[in-house]
Amino acid sequence: ADPNVKIICHPQNDEENSYEWMKKARKHSIGYFENGIRAAAEAGAKVMVLNCCGGARNEDPRRIFERAVQTLRRLSKTAAEEGVILAVETVRPEDATVINMLPELKKLLESVNEPQIQAALNLTSAGVAGESMKDWFEAFGDKIYHIRFVDGRPQGCLAWGDGLRPLEDQLICLDQYKYKGLLSLALNDARYLEDPAAADRQNMRELEPFIMD
């Protein structure tokens, strides 16, 4: 292992809100995320990204929303004990029936009302919802703790240059709003399976002109 590599953000696997209509499964689901928070802290990460995927498609969205509120409040206690911020992102409608758009996430965070629960901007989900980075900064300001900084069409988590998102415009927006949080480069398209390192190199080539020492 490279001793110079630091883990600054832990992306806990999705499904924070799934199976929770079953009491036993709910208990194990919460335990899974509490362990994720502890793992993040042990690794030195100050932020853990998660979302509210899950719930049955035919379940009342209001019930799923309220369950997410209660779950996040409970997880916030463990997060506070471990010194970890939980950054919640929106998801696409095909992934969940709730928390698909910025106003829903804003309502969720206001309902939870815990300092350990903050926002994460997923550019793919925002793009699918027709939302811009500016929209998010206007809504959340410095409450955005993490950005999944990816290209897209708007679907997909693509390497920069493979989508339609203007990279320079995104970076200008980050500068305008004095963003001090984290950026992650995610790749989940099948085209990268054969040679993911090539996609990493492409990302760095695209970003390098904007990186200052």
CSV table of C-alpha atoms in Angstrom, one decimal, residues 65-168:
chain,number,residue,atom,x,y,z
A,65,PHE,CA,-39.5,9.6,2.8
A,66,GLU,CA,-40.4,9.5,6.5
A,67,ARG,CA,-38.4,6.3,6.9
A,68,ALA,CA,-35.4,8.0,5.4
A,69,VAL,CA,-35.8,10.9,7.8
A,70,GLN,CA,-35.9,8.6,10.8
A,71,THR,CA,-33.0,6.5,9.5
A,72,LEU,CA,-30.7,9.5,8.9
A,73,ARG,CA,-31.5,10.9,12.3
A,74,ARG,CA,-30.4,7.6,13.9
A,75,LEU,CA,-27.3,7.4,11.8
A,76,SER,CA,-26.4,11.0,12.6
A,77,LYS,CA,-25.7,10.0,16.2
A,78,THR,CA,-23.1,7.4,15.1
A,79,ALA,CA,-21.7,9.9,12.6
A,80,ALA,CA,-21.3,12.6,15.4
A,81,GLU,CA,-19.6,10.1,17.7
A,82,GLU,CA,-17.1,9.2,14.9
A,83,GLY,CA,-16.6,12.7,13.5
A,84,VAL,CA,-18.0,11.8,10.0
A,85,ILE,CA,-20.3,13.9,7.8
A,86,LEU,CA,-23.0,12.0,6.0
A,87,ALA,CA,-23.4,13.6,2.6
A,88,VAL,CA,-26.7,12.6,0.9
A,89,GLU,CA,-27.1,12.7,-2.9
A,90,THR,CA,-30.2,12.5,-5.2
A,91,VAL,CA,-30.7,9.5,-7.4
A,92,ARG,CA,-32.4,9.0,-10.8
A,93,PRO,CA,-36.1,8.0,-10.9
A,94,GLU,CA,-35.2,4.6,-12.2
A,95,ASP,CA,-33.1,4.0,-9.0
A,96,ALA,CA,-35.7,5.1,-6.5
A,97,THR,CA,-39.1,6.8,-6.2
A,98,VAL,CA,-38.0,9.5,-3.7
A,99,ILE,CA,-35.2,12.0,-3.4
A,100,ASN,CA,-34.8,12.4,-7.2
A,101,MET,CA,-34.5,16.2,-7.3
A,102,LEU,CA,-32.9,19.0,-5.4
A,103,PRO,CA,-36.1,20.3,-3.7
A,104,GLU,CA,-36.8,16.8,-2.3
A,105,LEU,CA,-33.3,16.6,-0.9
A,106,LYS,CA,-33.6,20.1,0.6
A,107,LYS,CA,-36.8,19.0,2.3
A,108,LEU,CA,-35.2,15.8,3.6
A,109,LEU,CA,-32.2,17.7,5.1
A,110,GLU,CA,-34.5,20.2,6.7
A,111,SER,CA,-36.7,17.5,8.1
A,112,VAL,CA,-33.7,15.6,9.5
A,113,ASN,CA,-32.2,18.8,10.9
A,114,GLU,CA,-28.9,17.3,12.1
A,115,PRO,CA,-25.5,19.0,11.5
A,116,GLN,CA,-23.9,15.7,10.5
A,117,ILE,CA,-26.3,15.2,7.6
A,118,GLN,CA,-25.4,17.4,4.6
A,119,ALA,CA,-25.7,17.4,0.8
A,120,ALA,CA,-23.8,15.6,-1.9
A,121,LEU,CA,-24.2,16.7,-5.6
A,122,ASN,CA,-24.3,13.9,-8.1
A,123,LEU,CA,-23.9,15.5,-11.5
A,124,THR,CA,-25.5,12.5,-13.2
A,125,SER,CA,-28.7,12.6,-11.1
A,126,ALA,CA,-28.8,16.4,-11.3
A,127,GLY,CA,-28.4,16.3,-15.1
A,128,VAL,CA,-31.2,13.8,-15.5
A,129,ALA,CA,-33.4,16.1,-13.4
A,130,GLY,CA,-32.5,19.1,-15.5
A,131,GLU,CA,-30.6,20.8,-12.6
A,132,SER,CA,-27.4,22.8,-12.9
A,133,MET,CA,-24.5,23.1,-10.5
A,134,LYS,CA,-25.5,26.7,-10.0
A,135,ASP,CA,-29.0,25.6,-8.9
A,136,TRP,CA,-27.4,23.4,-6.2
A,137,PHE,CA,-25.1,26.1,-4.9
A,138,GLU,CA,-27.9,28.6,-4.8
A,139,ALA,CA,-30.0,26.1,-2.8
A,140,PHE,CA,-27.3,24.7,-0.5
A,141,GLY,CA,-24.4,27.1,-0.5
A,142,ASP,CA,-21.6,25.7,1.7
A,143,LYS,CA,-23.7,22.7,2.8
A,144,ILE,CA,-22.5,20.7,-0.2
A,145,TYR,CA,-19.8,18.4,1.2
A,146,HIS,CA,-19.1,16.3,-1.8
A,147,ILE,CA,-19.6,16.3,-5.6
A,148,ARG,CA,-19.6,13.2,-7.9
A,149,PHE,CA,-17.8,15.1,-10.6
A,150,VAL,CA,-18.4,13.2,-13.8
A,151,ASP,CA,-19.3,13.7,-17.4
A,152,GLY,CA,-22.6,12.5,-18.8
A,153,ARG,CA,-25.2,12.7,-21.6
A,154,PRO,CA,-26.7,13.4,-19.1
A,155,GLN,CA,-27.0,9.7,-18.1
A,156,GLY,CA,-23.9,7.8,-17.2
A,157,CYS,CA,-20.8,8.3,-15.0
A,158,LEU,CA,-18.4,9.0,-17.9
A,159,ALA,CA,-14.8,10.1,-18.1
A,160,TRP,CA,-14.5,13.8,-19.0
A,161,GLY,CA,-14.6,14.2,-22.7
A,162,ASP,CA,-17.0,11.3,-23.3
A,163,GLY,CA,-20.1,13.2,-22.4
A,164,LEU,CA,-21.8,16.5,-23.2
A,165,ARG,CA,-21.0,18.4,-20.0
A,166,PRO,CA,-18.6,21.4,-20.5
A,167,LEU,CA,-15.8,20.8,-18.0
A,168,GLU,CA,-14.5,24.4,-18.0
